[in-house]
Every structure is written in structure tokens, then in C-alpha cells.
Coordinates of C-alpha atoms in Angstrom, one line a residue:
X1 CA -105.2 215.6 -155.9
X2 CA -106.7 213.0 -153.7
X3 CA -107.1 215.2 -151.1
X4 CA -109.2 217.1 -153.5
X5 CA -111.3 214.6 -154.7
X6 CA -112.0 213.8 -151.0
X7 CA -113.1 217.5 -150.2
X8 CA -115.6 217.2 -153.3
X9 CA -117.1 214.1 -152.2
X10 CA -117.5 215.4 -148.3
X11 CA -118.9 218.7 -150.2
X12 CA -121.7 216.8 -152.6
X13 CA -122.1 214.2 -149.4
X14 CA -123.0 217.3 -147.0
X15 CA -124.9 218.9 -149.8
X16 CA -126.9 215.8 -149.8
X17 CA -127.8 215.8 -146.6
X18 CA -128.5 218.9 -146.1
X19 CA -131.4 218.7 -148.7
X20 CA -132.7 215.7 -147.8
X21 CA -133.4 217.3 -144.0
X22 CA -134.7 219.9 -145.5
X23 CA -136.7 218.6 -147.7
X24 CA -138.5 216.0 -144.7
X25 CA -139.0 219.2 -142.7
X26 CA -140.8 220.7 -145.5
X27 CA -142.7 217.3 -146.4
X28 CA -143.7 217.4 -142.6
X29 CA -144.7 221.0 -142.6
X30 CA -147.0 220.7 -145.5
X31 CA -148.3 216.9 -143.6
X32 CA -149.0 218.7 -140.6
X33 CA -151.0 221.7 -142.3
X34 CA -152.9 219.9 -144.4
X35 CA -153.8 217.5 -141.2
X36 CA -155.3 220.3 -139.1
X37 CA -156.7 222.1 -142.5
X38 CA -158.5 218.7 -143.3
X39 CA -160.2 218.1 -139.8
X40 CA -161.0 222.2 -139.4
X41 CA -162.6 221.5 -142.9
X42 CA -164.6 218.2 -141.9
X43 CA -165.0 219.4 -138.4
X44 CA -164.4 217.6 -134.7
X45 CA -166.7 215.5 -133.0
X46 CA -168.3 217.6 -130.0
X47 CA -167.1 214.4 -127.2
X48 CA -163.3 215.3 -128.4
X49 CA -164.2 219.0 -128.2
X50 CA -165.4 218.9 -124.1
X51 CA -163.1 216.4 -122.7
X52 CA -159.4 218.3 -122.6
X53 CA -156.7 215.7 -122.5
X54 CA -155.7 215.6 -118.4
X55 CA -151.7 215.1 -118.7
X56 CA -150.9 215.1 -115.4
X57 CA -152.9 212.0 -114.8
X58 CA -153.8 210.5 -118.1
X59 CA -153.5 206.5 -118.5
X60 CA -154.4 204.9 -121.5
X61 CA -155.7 200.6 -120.1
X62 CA -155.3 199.9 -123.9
X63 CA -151.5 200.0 -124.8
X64 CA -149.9 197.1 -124.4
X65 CA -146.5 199.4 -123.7
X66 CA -143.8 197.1 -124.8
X67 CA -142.2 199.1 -127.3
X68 CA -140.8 200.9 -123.6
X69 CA -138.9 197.7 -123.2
X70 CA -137.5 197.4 -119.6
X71 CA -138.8 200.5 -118.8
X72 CA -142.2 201.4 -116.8
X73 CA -145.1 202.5 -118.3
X74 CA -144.9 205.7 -117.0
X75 CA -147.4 208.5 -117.9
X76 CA -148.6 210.8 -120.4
X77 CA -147.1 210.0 -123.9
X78 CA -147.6 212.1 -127.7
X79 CA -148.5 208.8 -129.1
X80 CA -148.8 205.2 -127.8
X81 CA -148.8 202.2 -130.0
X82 CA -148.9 198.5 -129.6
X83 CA -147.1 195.6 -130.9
X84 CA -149.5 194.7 -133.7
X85 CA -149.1 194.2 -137.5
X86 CA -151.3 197.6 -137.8
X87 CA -148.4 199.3 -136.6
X88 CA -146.0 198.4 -139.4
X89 CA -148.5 198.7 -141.8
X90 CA -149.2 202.3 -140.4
X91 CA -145.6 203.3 -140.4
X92 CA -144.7 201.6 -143.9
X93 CA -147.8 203.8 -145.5
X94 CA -146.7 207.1 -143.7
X95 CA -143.2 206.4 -144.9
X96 CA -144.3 205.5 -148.6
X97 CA -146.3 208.8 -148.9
X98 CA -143.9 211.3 -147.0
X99 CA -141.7 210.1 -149.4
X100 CA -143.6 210.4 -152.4
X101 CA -144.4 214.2 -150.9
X102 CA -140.6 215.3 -150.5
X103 CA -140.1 214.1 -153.8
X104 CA -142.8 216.5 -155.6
X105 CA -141.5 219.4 -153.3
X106 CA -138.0 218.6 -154.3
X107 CA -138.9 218.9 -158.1
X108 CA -141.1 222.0 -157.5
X109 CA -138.6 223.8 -155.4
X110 CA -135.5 222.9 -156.7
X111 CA -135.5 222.3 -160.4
X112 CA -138.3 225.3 -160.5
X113 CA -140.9 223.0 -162.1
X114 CA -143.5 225.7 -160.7
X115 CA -146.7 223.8 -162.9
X116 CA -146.8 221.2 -160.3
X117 CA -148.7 223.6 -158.0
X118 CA -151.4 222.4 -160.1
X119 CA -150.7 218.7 -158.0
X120 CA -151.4 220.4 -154.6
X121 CA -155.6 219.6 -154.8
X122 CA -154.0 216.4 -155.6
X123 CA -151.8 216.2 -152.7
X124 CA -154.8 216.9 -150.6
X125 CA -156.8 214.2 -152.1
X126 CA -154.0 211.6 -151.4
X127 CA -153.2 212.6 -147.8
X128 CA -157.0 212.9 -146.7
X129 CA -157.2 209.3 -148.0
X130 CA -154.6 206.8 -146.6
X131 CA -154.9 209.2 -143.4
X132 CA -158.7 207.7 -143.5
X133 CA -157.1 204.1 -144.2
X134 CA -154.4 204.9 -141.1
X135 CA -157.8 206.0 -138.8
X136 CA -159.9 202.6 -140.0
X137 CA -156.5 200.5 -139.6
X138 CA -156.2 202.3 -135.9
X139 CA -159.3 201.7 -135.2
X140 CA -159.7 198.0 -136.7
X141 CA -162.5 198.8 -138.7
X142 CA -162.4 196.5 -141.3
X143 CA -165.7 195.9 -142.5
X144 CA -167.0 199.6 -143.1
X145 CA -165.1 201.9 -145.7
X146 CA -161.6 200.5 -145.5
X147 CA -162.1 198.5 -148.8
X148 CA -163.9 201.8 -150.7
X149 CA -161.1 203.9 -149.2
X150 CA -158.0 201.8 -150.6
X151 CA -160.3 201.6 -153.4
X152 CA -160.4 205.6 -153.8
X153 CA -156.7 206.0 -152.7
X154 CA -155.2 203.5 -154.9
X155 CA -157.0 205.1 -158.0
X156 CA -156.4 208.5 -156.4
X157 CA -152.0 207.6 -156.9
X158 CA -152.3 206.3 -160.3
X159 CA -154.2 209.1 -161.1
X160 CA -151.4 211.4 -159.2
X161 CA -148.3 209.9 -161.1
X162 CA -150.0 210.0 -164.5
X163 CA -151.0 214.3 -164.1
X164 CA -147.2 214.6 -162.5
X165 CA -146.0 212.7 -165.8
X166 CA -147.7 214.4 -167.7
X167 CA -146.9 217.8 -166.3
X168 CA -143.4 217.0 -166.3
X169 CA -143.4 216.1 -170.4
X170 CA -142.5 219.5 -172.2
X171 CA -143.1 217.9 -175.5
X172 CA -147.3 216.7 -174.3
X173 CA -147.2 214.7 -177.3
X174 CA -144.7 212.4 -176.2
X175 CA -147.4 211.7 -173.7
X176 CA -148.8 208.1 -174.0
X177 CA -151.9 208.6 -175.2
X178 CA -153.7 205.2 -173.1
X179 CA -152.4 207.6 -170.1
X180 CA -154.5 210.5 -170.6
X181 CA -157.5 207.8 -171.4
X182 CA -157.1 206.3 -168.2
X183 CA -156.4 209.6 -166.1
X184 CA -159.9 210.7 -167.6
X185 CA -161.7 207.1 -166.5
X186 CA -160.7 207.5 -162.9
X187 CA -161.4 211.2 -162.9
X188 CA -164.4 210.5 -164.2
X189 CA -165.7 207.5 -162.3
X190 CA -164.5 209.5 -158.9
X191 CA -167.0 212.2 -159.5
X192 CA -169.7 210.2 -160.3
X193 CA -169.0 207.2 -157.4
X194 CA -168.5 210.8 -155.1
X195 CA -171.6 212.2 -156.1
X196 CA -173.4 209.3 -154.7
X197 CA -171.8 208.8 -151.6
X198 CA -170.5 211.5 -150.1
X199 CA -172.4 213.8 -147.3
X200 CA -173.9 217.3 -149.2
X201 CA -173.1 218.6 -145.3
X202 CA -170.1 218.8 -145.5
X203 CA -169.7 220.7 -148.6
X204 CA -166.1 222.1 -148.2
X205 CA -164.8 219.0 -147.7
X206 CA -166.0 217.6 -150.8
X207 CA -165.1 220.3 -153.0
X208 CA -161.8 219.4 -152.0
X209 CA -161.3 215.9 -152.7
X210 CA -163.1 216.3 -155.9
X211 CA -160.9 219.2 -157.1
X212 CA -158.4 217.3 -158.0
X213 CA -160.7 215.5 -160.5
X214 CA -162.2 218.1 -161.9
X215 CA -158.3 219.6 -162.5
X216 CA -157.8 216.7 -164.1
X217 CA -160.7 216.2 -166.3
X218 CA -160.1 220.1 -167.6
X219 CA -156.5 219.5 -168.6
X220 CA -157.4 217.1 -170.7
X221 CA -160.1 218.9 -172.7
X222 CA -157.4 221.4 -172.7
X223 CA -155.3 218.9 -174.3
X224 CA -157.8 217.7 -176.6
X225 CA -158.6 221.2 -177.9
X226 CA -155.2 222.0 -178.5
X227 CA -154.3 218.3 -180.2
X228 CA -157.7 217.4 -181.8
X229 CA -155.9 214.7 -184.0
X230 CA -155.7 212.9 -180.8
X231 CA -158.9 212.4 -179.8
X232 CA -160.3 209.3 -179.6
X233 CA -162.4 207.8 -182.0
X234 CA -166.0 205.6 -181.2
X235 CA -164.1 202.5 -181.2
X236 CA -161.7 203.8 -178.4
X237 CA -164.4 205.6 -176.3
X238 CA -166.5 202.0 -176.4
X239 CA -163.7 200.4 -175.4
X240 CA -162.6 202.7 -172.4
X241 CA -166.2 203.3 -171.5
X242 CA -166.2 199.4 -170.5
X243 CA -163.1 199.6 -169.3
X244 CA -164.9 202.4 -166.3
X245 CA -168.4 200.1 -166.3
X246 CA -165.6 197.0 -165.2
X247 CA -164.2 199.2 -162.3
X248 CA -167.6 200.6 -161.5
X249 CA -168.8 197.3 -161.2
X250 CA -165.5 196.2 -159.3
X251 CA -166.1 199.0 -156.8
X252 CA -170.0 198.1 -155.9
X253 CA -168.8 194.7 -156.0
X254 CA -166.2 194.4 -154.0
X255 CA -165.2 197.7 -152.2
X256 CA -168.5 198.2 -151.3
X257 CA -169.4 201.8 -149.1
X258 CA -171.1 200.7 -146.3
X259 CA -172.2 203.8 -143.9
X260 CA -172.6 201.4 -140.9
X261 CA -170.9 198.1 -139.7
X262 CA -173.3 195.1 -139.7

């Protein structure tokens, strides 16, 4: 019987593991994709695109190259970093939002909770940001778009975990209703703060981070339509609509965009 018992455990323990690999590999798959889809979309800047990385006799005078230990410097690496407080940071973000990935997936895939394909402009949205916030931490830029990007990106999660609530919910009218008020405020105040700042060049790119948005915004006239007892009334639109003027004004206040350092 104990022997049994065991045998179940190793069984639900190897299961375990098992889909928690499979699940990173998949989380790193869709990472990687969405990394090369993002700068094909953008585009590369033409001094990466005619200097060819030279392995055989690449050095790199800015790593510090401690984390090698006893060891030499040596030569070409994948990826050098120092020992700064940028690098945690770095790692602890990649970490938080791999994990947050493999979770989705896991729901998607697993327990065949198919409508959260309709997170994936979201997913974009999310990665394209704090991979901005790991490129202005990298490159210490502190002063230019780092505060408007945390800005963007924290909104941009809230926003996340309220549509995957609320996609989750069978029953929508369990659904807090302050939610969908707020998930229409940040959808709404993206577009318009977007409008403003972001380069009509690069036309792709935008479509894509604003897609999410405008998924948003049309579920929840969707949901409105369908449930028109719980729209809000004048009272609750006045008081929402300050509730966006106070983070609008919080935004040009203090997470200013600011095209070029001082």
C-alpha cells in the first residue's frame, strides 16, 4: 500500500515536471518569436545592419567580467553582463513575465480555455514594453522614456489581468462591474496618450500595441449591448471620467515622454 502511494507521488511529481519544462520551452518559444517579430516590425538601425559581429576576435572594454569568477575573460560570449543592480532588476522582470506567460499558455493549452487567444495582442503589448524598460535599464537611460514606459506597462498588466479575468468568468455577470470601468479607462486613455506620441512611420508597429486596446474597448460595448442594465449611469461616467483626467494628468506630470535627453 505504501509502496503504492509512493509510485503515485513519483508519478504526479514526474508529471509535474514534465509540464512545467514544457511549458518554459513554449513560454520561450513564443518570447523569442515575438522578439524578432517585434524588431522586423519596428525595423533595425542601419550601423547594426553593416557591422557583422567578428567572433573570432570580438572584445567587449565594457564588461566588468566578474560573474567568470577565477576564470579569464576569455572571448566571444552570447551575452555579457556586469555586476550592477540593473542586472537583478533585469533578470527579476524577465523572470516575473516568463512566468506570467507560461501561466496563460498553461490555461490555454491545457484546460482548453481556447478564448484567451483573444490575450495574444495583449501579450504583444506587454513583452514589447518591459523589453523597452530592459533596453533603457541596459542602456541607463533614465531620463528619456523609462518613466512613460513603466507608466504604459504597468497600466498595460492591470489591464492584462482584468480581460484574462474576465475571459475566464463563464457567468460575465459575476464580473465586478468597477473592473470593466477601469479596463475601459486605461484602454481608453492608451489610445488617446498613443495617438499623440507615437511615430505615424512606423505604422505596423503601432497597430500592434494599440490592438490590444481596441480589443478591449470592443468587448466591452459587446458587454454592454448584451447587459444594458449595467451600463453606467451620468453619475458613474462623471466620476470615472475624472478618475482618467487624474491619470492623464499623472502621466504628463510625472511620466513625462520626452523624445530627447536634456
Amino acid at each position: 500500500m505504501l509502496l503504492s502511494v509512493n509510485e503515485n507521488l513519483i508519478y504526479f511529481q514526474l508529471k509535474s515536471i514534465i509540464l512545467f519544462t514544457l511549458s518554459i520551452l513554449a513560454a520561450g518559444l513564443v518570447i523569442s518569436i515575438g522578439l524578432v517579430t517585434s524588431t522586423q516590425v519596428s525595423g533595425y538601425h542601419l550601423q547594426n545592419m553593416y557591422f557583422p559581429v567578428q567572433k573570432n576576435s570580438c572584445t567587449c572594454d565594457c564588461w566588468d567580467g566578474f560573474f567568470r569568477g577565477r576564470h579569464s575573460r576569455g572571448g566571444y560570449k552570447t551575452f555579457y553582463f556586469n555586476y550592477e543592480q540593473q542586472t537583478i532588476t533585469i533578470l527579476c522582470i524577465l523572470l516575473f513575465y516568463a512566468e506570467l506567460l507560461r501561466h496563460v499558455l498553461l490555461n490555454m493549452i491545457l484546460r482548453k480555455q481556447f478564448i484567451l487567444v483573444l490575450l495574444i495582442p495583449s501579450i504583444y503589448s506587454n513583452f514589447y514594453g518591459v523589453w523597452s524598460i530592459i533596453n533603457y535599464l541596459n542602456d541607463h537611460d533614465y531620463v528619456r522614456m523609462l518613466k512613460s514606459q513603466i507608466y504604459f506597462s504597468s497600466t498595460e498588466l492591470i489591464a492584462s489581468y482584468i480581460f484574462y479575468q474576465c475571459l475566464l468568468i463563464r457567468n460575465k455577470l459575476q464580473i465586478p462591474i468597477w473592473c470593466i470601468y477601469l479596463l475601459s479607462t486605461i484602454a481608453s486613455l492608451h489610445i488617446i496618450i498613443a495617438f499623440s506620441e507615437l511615430n505615424a512611420d512606423q505604422l505596423g508597429r503601432n497597430i500592434g500595441l494599440l490592438l490590444s486596446d481596441i480589443i478591449n474597448l470592443t468587448w466591452i460595448i459587446v458587454f454592454f449591448i448584451k447587459n444594458s442594465k449595467l451600463r453606467p449611469n451620468m453619475r458613474t461616467i462623471c466620476i470615472w471620467l475624472l478618475i482618467a483626467l487624474g491619470l492623464w494628468l499623472f502621466y504628463h506630470i510625472v511620466c513625462p515622454f520626452r523624445e530627447k535627453s536634456n
